[in-house]
Tab-separated table of C-alpha atoms in Angstrom:
chain	number	residue	atom	x	y	z
A	1	GLU	CA	15.804	9.457	-5.811
A	2	THR	CA	14.123	11.577	-8.420
A	3	ALA	CA	10.373	12.001	-8.714
A	4	SER	CA	8.265	13.410	-11.520
A	5	LEU	CA	5.724	15.943	-10.239
A	6	PRO	CA	3.807	17.253	-13.266
A	7	GLY	CA	1.624	20.244	-12.501
A	8	ILE	CA	3.830	21.339	-9.604
A	9	ILE	CA	7.369	21.703	-10.935
A	10	LYS	CA	9.077	21.562	-14.308
A	11	GLY	CA	11.641	18.817	-14.335
A	12	PHE	CA	12.157	16.520	-11.371
A	13	ASP	CA	12.140	16.632	-7.603
A	14	LEU	CA	15.409	15.412	-6.071
A	15	ALA	CA	15.077	13.716	-2.682
A	16	GLY	CA	17.864	12.716	-0.329
A	17	THR	CA	18.099	9.458	1.517
A	18	CYS	CA	20.125	7.676	4.161
A	19	MET	CA	21.608	4.203	3.998
A	20	GLY	CA	22.489	1.606	6.571
A	21	PHE	CA	24.000	-1.838	6.611
A	22	GLY	CA	23.196	-5.206	8.080
A	23	ARG	CA	24.524	-8.711	8.268
A	24	LYS	CA	23.903	-10.704	5.098
A	25	ALA	CA	22.376	-13.524	7.111
A	26	ASP	CA	19.728	-11.136	8.460
A	27	LEU	CA	18.640	-9.664	5.131
A	28	VAL	CA	15.145	-10.385	3.839
A	29	ASP	CA	15.681	-10.318	0.086
A	30	GLY	CA	12.692	-12.350	-1.118
A	31	SER	CA	14.767	-15.307	-2.300
A	32	LYS	CA	13.044	-17.676	0.151
A	33	ILE	CA	9.537	-16.892	-1.091
A	34	LYS	CA	7.797	-19.981	-2.474
A	35	PRO	CA	4.301	-21.118	-3.463
A	36	GLY	CA	2.163	-21.687	-0.403
A	37	ASP	CA	3.576	-18.747	1.556
A	38	VAL	CA	0.988	-16.422	3.083
A	39	LEU	CA	0.554	-12.706	2.363
A	40	ILE	CA	-0.317	-10.522	5.364
A	41	GLY	CA	-1.509	-7.011	4.595
A	42	LEU	CA	-1.194	-3.987	6.882
A	43	ALA	CA	-3.661	-1.159	6.381
A	44	SER	CA	-2.594	2.230	5.068
A	45	THR	CA	-3.890	5.574	6.307
A	46	GLY	CA	-4.708	6.931	2.855
A	47	ILE	CA	-2.840	8.087	-0.225
A	48	HIS	CA	0.590	7.842	1.431
A	49	SER	CA	2.192	10.597	-0.668
A	50	ASN	CA	1.855	8.731	-3.978
A	51	GLY	CA	-0.336	9.414	-6.992
A	52	TYR	CA	-0.968	13.055	-6.137
A	53	SER	CA	-0.827	14.179	-9.761
A	54	LEU	CA	-3.785	11.924	-10.530
A	55	ALA	CA	-5.619	12.812	-7.309
A	56	ARG	CA	-5.192	16.558	-7.832
A	57	ARG	CA	-6.381	16.331	-11.416
A	58	ALA	CA	-9.488	14.430	-10.325
A	59	PHE	CA	-10.534	16.928	-7.659
A	60	GLU	CA	-9.549	20.063	-9.558
A	61	SER	CA	-11.301	18.971	-12.758
A	62	ALA	CA	-14.490	18.554	-10.723
A	63	GLY	CA	-14.200	22.128	-9.436
A	64	HIS	CA	-13.318	21.258	-5.834
A	65	LYS	CA	-10.984	23.396	-3.726
A	66	TYR	CA	-8.668	21.901	-1.131
A	67	THR	CA	-10.115	24.158	1.548
A	68	ASP	CA	-13.644	22.882	0.890
A	69	ALA	CA	-15.204	20.542	3.435
A	70	TRP	CA	-15.183	16.902	2.355
A	71	PRO	CA	-18.446	16.847	0.365
A	72	TRP	CA	-19.543	13.237	0.935
A	73	SER	CA	-21.206	12.872	4.330
A	74	GLU	CA	-21.359	9.076	3.981
A	75	ASP	CA	-17.553	8.921	4.180
A	76	LYS	CA	-17.625	8.853	7.985
A	77	PRO	CA	-13.832	8.736	8.602
A	78	TYR	CA	-13.497	12.182	7.010
A	79	ALA	CA	-16.235	13.977	8.938
A	80	GLY	CA	-15.184	17.541	9.773
A	81	LYS	CA	-12.123	17.450	7.497
A	82	SER	CA	-11.361	19.465	4.402
A	83	ILE	CA	-10.436	17.877	1.071
A	84	GLY	CA	-6.865	18.993	1.597
A	85	GLU	CA	-6.681	17.396	5.041
A	86	VAL	CA	-7.924	14.067	3.691
A	87	LEU	CA	-5.455	14.069	0.809
A	88	LEU	CA	-2.588	14.997	3.126
A	89	GLU	CA	-3.313	12.414	5.827
A	90	PRO	CA	0.163	11.488	7.143
A	91	THR	CA	1.711	8.288	5.844
A	92	ARG	CA	1.719	5.337	8.230
A	93	ILE	CA	5.268	4.137	8.921
A	94	TYR	CA	5.718	0.401	9.592
A	95	VAL	CA	9.236	0.265	11.039
A	96	ARG	CA	8.237	-0.607	14.606
A	97	GLU	CA	5.918	-3.430	13.565
A	98	VAL	CA	8.320	-4.922	11.027
A	99	MET	CA	11.352	-4.754	13.318
A	100	ALA	CA	9.416	-6.446	16.127
A	101	LEU	CA	8.342	-9.210	13.749
A	102	LEU	CA	11.901	-9.761	12.551
A	103	LYS	CA	13.152	-9.968	16.126
A	104	SER	CA	10.399	-12.412	17.165
A	105	GLY	CA	12.060	-15.395	15.524
A	106	ILE	CA	9.205	-15.902	13.062
A	107	PRO	CA	10.705	-16.600	9.612
A	108	VAL	CA	9.923	-13.710	7.248
A	109	HIS	CA	10.359	-14.479	3.554
A	110	GLY	CA	9.438	-11.106	2.092
A	111	LEU	CA	8.636	-7.477	2.891
A	112	SER	CA	7.030	-5.012	0.495
A	113	HIS	CA	6.153	-1.371	1.094
A	114	ILE	CA	3.190	-0.620	-1.201
A	115	THR	CA	3.976	2.903	-2.370
A	116	GLY	CA	4.072	4.345	-5.911
A	117	SER	CA	3.213	1.699	-8.544
A	118	GLY	CA	0.796	0.094	-6.091
A	119	LEU	CA	0.666	-3.686	-5.938
A	120	ARG	CA	3.291	-3.982	-8.665
A	121	LYS	CA	5.778	-3.376	-5.846
A	122	LEU	CA	5.327	-7.028	-4.874
A	123	ARG	CA	7.072	-8.127	-8.066
A	124	ARG	CA	10.277	-6.494	-6.915
A	125	ILE	CA	10.848	-8.904	-4.042
A	126	ASN	CA	10.688	-12.077	-6.171
A	127	GLN	CA	9.600	-12.248	-9.798
A	128	GLY	CA	9.554	-16.055	-9.946
A	129	VAL	CA	6.170	-16.460	-8.235
A	130	LYS	CA	2.623	-15.132	-8.432
A	131	TYR	CA	1.133	-13.038	-5.641
A	132	ASP	CA	-2.523	-14.026	-5.447
A	133	ILE	CA	-4.553	-11.405	-3.550
A	134	THR	CA	-7.887	-13.035	-2.703
A	135	GLU	CA	-9.092	-11.136	0.385
A	136	PRO	CA	-7.846	-7.523	0.028
A	137	LEU	CA	-8.095	-4.965	2.764
A	138	PRO	CA	-10.985	-2.460	2.514
A	139	ILE	CA	-10.475	0.426	0.094
A	140	HIS	CA	-10.394	3.865	1.702
A	141	PRO	CA	-13.172	6.218	0.523
A	142	VAL	CA	-10.598	8.710	-0.793
A	143	PHE	CA	-9.578	6.231	-3.509
A	144	LYS	CA	-13.185	5.661	-4.525
A	145	ARG	CA	-13.691	9.418	-4.895
A	146	VAL	CA	-10.520	9.860	-6.944
A	147	GLN	CA	-11.679	7.073	-9.243
A	148	GLN	CA	-15.182	8.477	-9.473
A	149	LEU	CA	-14.168	12.090	-10.173
A	150	GLY	CA	-11.283	11.221	-12.472
A	151	LYS	CA	-13.083	8.392	-14.285
A	152	VAL	CA	-10.053	6.192	-13.665
A	153	ALA	CA	-10.053	2.502	-14.633
A	154	ASP	CA	-9.624	-0.126	-11.909
A	155	ALA	CA	-6.314	-1.335	-13.330
A	156	GLU	CA	-4.876	2.186	-13.311
A	157	MET	CA	-5.959	2.756	-9.711
A	158	TYR	CA	-4.218	-0.414	-8.547
A	159	LYS	CA	-1.089	0.470	-10.517
A	160	THR	CA	-0.909	3.904	-8.876
A	161	PHE	CA	-2.250	3.756	-5.318
A	162	ASN	CA	-1.950	1.420	-2.318
A	163	MET	CA	-5.762	1.107	-2.291
A	164	GLY	CA	-5.894	0.609	1.476
A	165	MET	CA	-2.916	-1.707	1.950
A	166	GLY	CA	0.348	0.024	2.809
A	167	PHE	CA	2.600	-2.946	3.540
A	168	VAL	CA	2.767	-6.688	2.850
A	169	VAL	CA	4.627	-9.327	4.840
A	170	VAL	CA	5.290	-12.769	3.337
A	171	VAL	CA	5.659	-15.655	5.784
A	172	PRO	CA	5.528	-19.481	5.583
A	173	GLU	CA	2.005	-20.848	5.948
A	174	SER	CA	3.034	-22.757	9.084
A	175	HIS	CA	3.886	-19.466	10.813
A	176	ALA	CA	1.048	-17.333	9.461
A	177	LYS	CA	-1.176	-17.485	12.572
A	178	LYS	CA	1.686	-16.603	14.880
A	179	ALA	CA	2.830	-13.725	12.648
A	180	LEU	CA	-0.696	-12.380	12.391
A	181	ALA	CA	-1.158	-12.503	16.167
A	182	GLN	CA	2.192	-10.797	16.670
A	183	LEU	CA	1.277	-7.948	14.334
A	184	LYS	CA	-2.242	-7.526	15.725
A	185	GLY	CA	-0.787	-7.233	19.208
A	186	LEU	CA	1.377	-4.317	18.108
A	187	VAL	CA	-1.001	-2.187	16.072
A	188	GLY	CA	-4.305	-0.428	16.431
A	189	TYR	CA	-5.362	-0.803	12.803
A	190	GLN	CA	-6.449	-3.617	10.514
A	191	VAL	CA	-4.032	-6.426	9.707
A	192	LYS	CA	-5.181	-9.581	7.923
A	193	VAL	CA	-4.219	-12.417	5.608
A	194	VAL	CA	-4.908	-11.095	2.111
A	195	GLY	CA	-3.739	-13.983	-0.049
A	196	LYS	CA	-1.064	-16.505	-0.888
A	197	VAL	CA	1.950	-17.018	-3.084
A	198	ALA	CA	1.308	-19.361	-6.017
A	199	LYS	CA	3.107	-20.764	-9.030
A	200	GLY	CA	3.353	-18.348	-11.932
A	201	SER	CA	4.298	-14.697	-12.074
A	202	GLY	CA	2.906	-11.239	-11.512
A	203	VAL	CA	0.208	-10.041	-9.126
A	204	HIS	CA	-3.395	-11.160	-9.317
A	205	HIS	CA	-6.119	-9.072	-7.693
A	206	PRO	CA	-9.879	-9.758	-7.937
A	207	VAL	CA	-10.535	-6.148	-8.999
A	208	GLY	CA	-7.232	-4.746	-10.212
A	209	GLY	CA	-6.409	-7.712	-12.447
A	210	ILE	CA	-2.899	-8.965	-13.128
A	211	HIS	CA	0.030	-6.554	-13.030
């Protein structure tokens, strides 16, 4: 894929990838998603390598250096870390959790990795429904500081960053409790039901609006 990295390189970054194959019957393509399905969110670790142009502009415009200690003592998770270390917190990878869920026999209707473009990623798995986020995961302090320093609108933040939720699993309501228990038994971070699928289109979020 190509990525635009203004402020770092002129032109585009070219990234390689690898591809695999699977049986058509095993593919989760979002076509089974329907109103009433449940959205389960898996917490992110931070920025997850997306939106750095905006994040850098926010911190640099405020006069901060990446080697400076994180200046907000109330942000307890970042105690003892530099600004650069917080921004470069490694991305959480969800392969183990997702593969275990798929192998458990629980029907999975949709999978969405919330990367660049934020919650708008949900629209890619099925555009014929609305994704109603009613109980979002907590926002990491780093996003609040980027918004504060950069004077960024809520809608723009949710269109750029994961805002604390790195992955979403869509399952039938009748299997939601079992799927949630399965995921919680595998991970050491927050996983919760964040909303439901409804009639309509787009993504609705109580803060970020509709995308």
